[in-house]
Amino acid sequence: MIVFVFTMVCGVYICSICLKQISTHGRAGFLDVPVIQKPCPEPQIEPWEIPYVHYPIPKTYSRAECACNPVRYFVILSIQRSGSGWFETLLNNHTNISSNGEIFSVKVRRSNISTIVETLDKIYNLDWLSSASKNECTAAVGLKWMLNQGLMQHHAEIVEYFNAWGVSVIFLFRRNLLRRMISVLANLYDRDAKLLNGTHKSHVHSPHEAEILANYKPMINATLLIPNLKQVEETTAKALEYFKSTQHIIVYYEDVVKNNTKLIDIQDFLKVPRRQLTSRQVKIHKGSISSQITNWDDVQKTLKGTHYESFLHADYRK
């Protein structure tokens, strides 16, 4: 009996040691298994929208709880002094929109198609850090791109990139090209004159500064006026033709100024929540166009009887 009891106790002890070892090995094996992240759930969107919805993974930070918040890519295509700076501040007033400015004004970034693509990749991967960058929950990210900044020279490759990566295009132009010309000439003058305490400013945030800049009234070369207007028209028409295969919307500065619902159209286009958008920028050239040109009579005589005559009368009050 003593031998039997001793045998039973030893057996129980050995079994308990074995069970502990098995348990330890099992637990260690479980900890070694890598955790696989769950894929983001399919968004509730129309099938045609799928190419325009993205889940970027930035290299410089983690999107954390926003990793599954979809992001739309966009670009504003415009020409200088068409209100694009003001328009972009309106977009950046939206909590979920990051428009990173005139990135390709720096020549090295547009020196060839490789540097262009490399820059675009960085922007759309949310790795481009600027004052416009929002938090991890950005819902639309883009930039402002002027037609004369490598865009037209490399249009075929850029269109291919936009279509491959689902980049939505916002065309922003001015209807009244004569007003745009006044803005261009006044801005060129101020680059040298530096009317605001020796500082050149393309955009201002106070009525006082706007009044100082508006005091300069350019003289327009009447001989070159119509050829210059035609050149701008042809350039914008060419851009619309080059990028017509992209998902795009055409917006005119005057329509945004006069009609607040245009900003709702843009927000709907980018699929972001509707917000009341504001800007701190103050318009420089206001009121009647005749009061903004030194040689108004020459300009009036040149455009009368042409299809540009409407530019002499088209005014808006904001």
mmCIF file of N, CA and C in Angstrom, residues 76 78-79 81-92 102 144 146 172 203 279 281:
data_model
loop_
_atom_site.group_PDB
_atom_site.id
_atom_site.type_symbol
_atom_site.label_atom_id
_atom_site.label_comp_id
_atom_site.label_asym_id
_atom_site.label_seq_id
_atom_site.Cartn_x
_atom_site.Cartn_y
_atom_site.Cartn_z
ATOM 1 N N ILE A 76 -5.801 72.198 -58.016
ATOM 2 C CA ILE A 76 -6.402 73.413 -58.570
ATOM 3 C C ILE A 76 -5.515 73.857 -59.727
ATOM 4 N N SER A 78 -4.816 76.638 -62.573
ATOM 5 C CA SER A 78 -5.197 78.031 -62.785
ATOM 6 C C SER A 78 -4.060 78.792 -63.449
ATOM 7 N N ILE A 79 -4.262 80.103 -63.637
ATOM 8 C CA ILE A 79 -3.201 80.992 -64.110
ATOM 9 C C ILE A 79 -3.073 82.141 -63.109
ATOM 10 N N ARG A 81 -2.980 85.454 -60.944
ATOM 11 C CA ARG A 81 -3.905 86.565 -60.737
ATOM 12 C C ARG A 81 -5.315 86.243 -61.215
ATOM 13 N N SER A 82 -5.733 85.014 -60.923
ATOM 14 C CA SER A 82 -7.108 84.586 -61.248
ATOM 15 C C SER A 82 -7.920 84.322 -59.989
ATOM 16 N N GLY A 83 -7.408 84.755 -58.843
ATOM 17 C CA GLY A 83 -8.126 84.546 -57.585
ATOM 18 C C GLY A 83 -7.830 83.221 -56.933
ATOM 19 N N SER A 84 -6.804 82.521 -57.413
ATOM 20 C CA SER A 84 -6.532 81.180 -56.876
ATOM 21 C C SER A 84 -6.011 81.232 -55.438
ATOM 22 N N GLY A 85 -5.269 82.299 -55.093
ATOM 23 C CA GLY A 85 -4.778 82.422 -53.720
ATOM 24 C C GLY A 85 -5.924 82.573 -52.737
ATOM 25 N N TRP A 86 -6.869 83.449 -53.074
ATOM 26 C CA TRP A 86 -8.063 83.656 -52.242
ATOM 27 C C TRP A 86 -8.896 82.375 -52.178
ATOM 28 N N PHE A 87 -9.070 81.735 -53.334
ATOM 29 C CA PHE A 87 -9.857 80.505 -53.419
ATOM 30 C C PHE A 87 -9.255 79.415 -52.543
ATOM 31 N N GLU A 88 -7.932 79.326 -52.549
ATOM 32 C CA GLU A 88 -7.273 78.289 -51.758
ATOM 33 C C GLU A 88 -7.422 78.537 -50.255
ATOM 34 N N THR A 89 -7.407 79.824 -49.840
ATOM 35 C CA THR A 89 -7.616 80.103 -48.409
ATOM 36 C C THR A 89 -9.025 79.700 -47.980
ATOM 37 N N LEU A 90 -9.985 79.808 -48.883
ATOM 38 C CA LEU A 90 -11.347 79.351 -48.570
ATOM 39 C C LEU A 90 -11.365 77.840 -48.339
ATOM 40 N N LEU A 91 -10.706 77.098 -49.229
ATOM 41 C CA LEU A 91 -10.660 75.642 -49.072
ATOM 42 C C LEU A 91 -9.953 75.254 -47.772
ATOM 43 N N ASN A 92 -8.852 75.936 -47.473
ATOM 44 C CA ASN A 92 -8.094 75.603 -46.259
ATOM 45 C C ASN A 92 -8.815 76.013 -44.982
ATOM 46 N N GLU A 102 1.259 76.745 -53.963
ATOM 47 C CA GLU A 102 1.836 76.704 -55.307
ATOM 48 C C GLU A 102 3.170 75.952 -55.270
ATOM 49 N N LYS A 144 -2.085 73.798 -55.511
ATOM 50 C CA LYS A 144 -2.412 74.769 -56.550
ATOM 51 C C LYS A 144 -1.313 74.705 -57.602
ATOM 52 N N MET A 146 -0.076 76.289 -61.386
ATOM 53 C CA MET A 146 -0.252 77.221 -62.491
ATOM 54 C C MET A 146 0.084 76.543 -63.831
ATOM 55 N N LEU A 172 -9.795 76.738 -62.236
ATOM 56 C CA LEU A 172 -10.228 78.042 -61.743
ATOM 57 C C LEU A 172 -9.695 79.130 -62.673
ATOM 58 N N HIS A 203 -0.947 89.414 -51.853
ATOM 59 C CA HIS A 203 -2.270 89.367 -51.228
ATOM 60 C C HIS A 203 -2.205 90.124 -49.907
ATOM 61 N N SER A 279 -12.457 83.668 -45.699
ATOM 62 C CA SER A 279 -11.057 83.991 -45.952
ATOM 63 C C SER A 279 -10.741 85.355 -45.341
ATOM 64 N N GLN A 281 -8.373 87.225 -46.603
ATOM 65 C CA GLN A 281 -7.839 88.073 -47.668
ATOM 66 C C GLN A 281 -8.837 89.168 -48.058
#
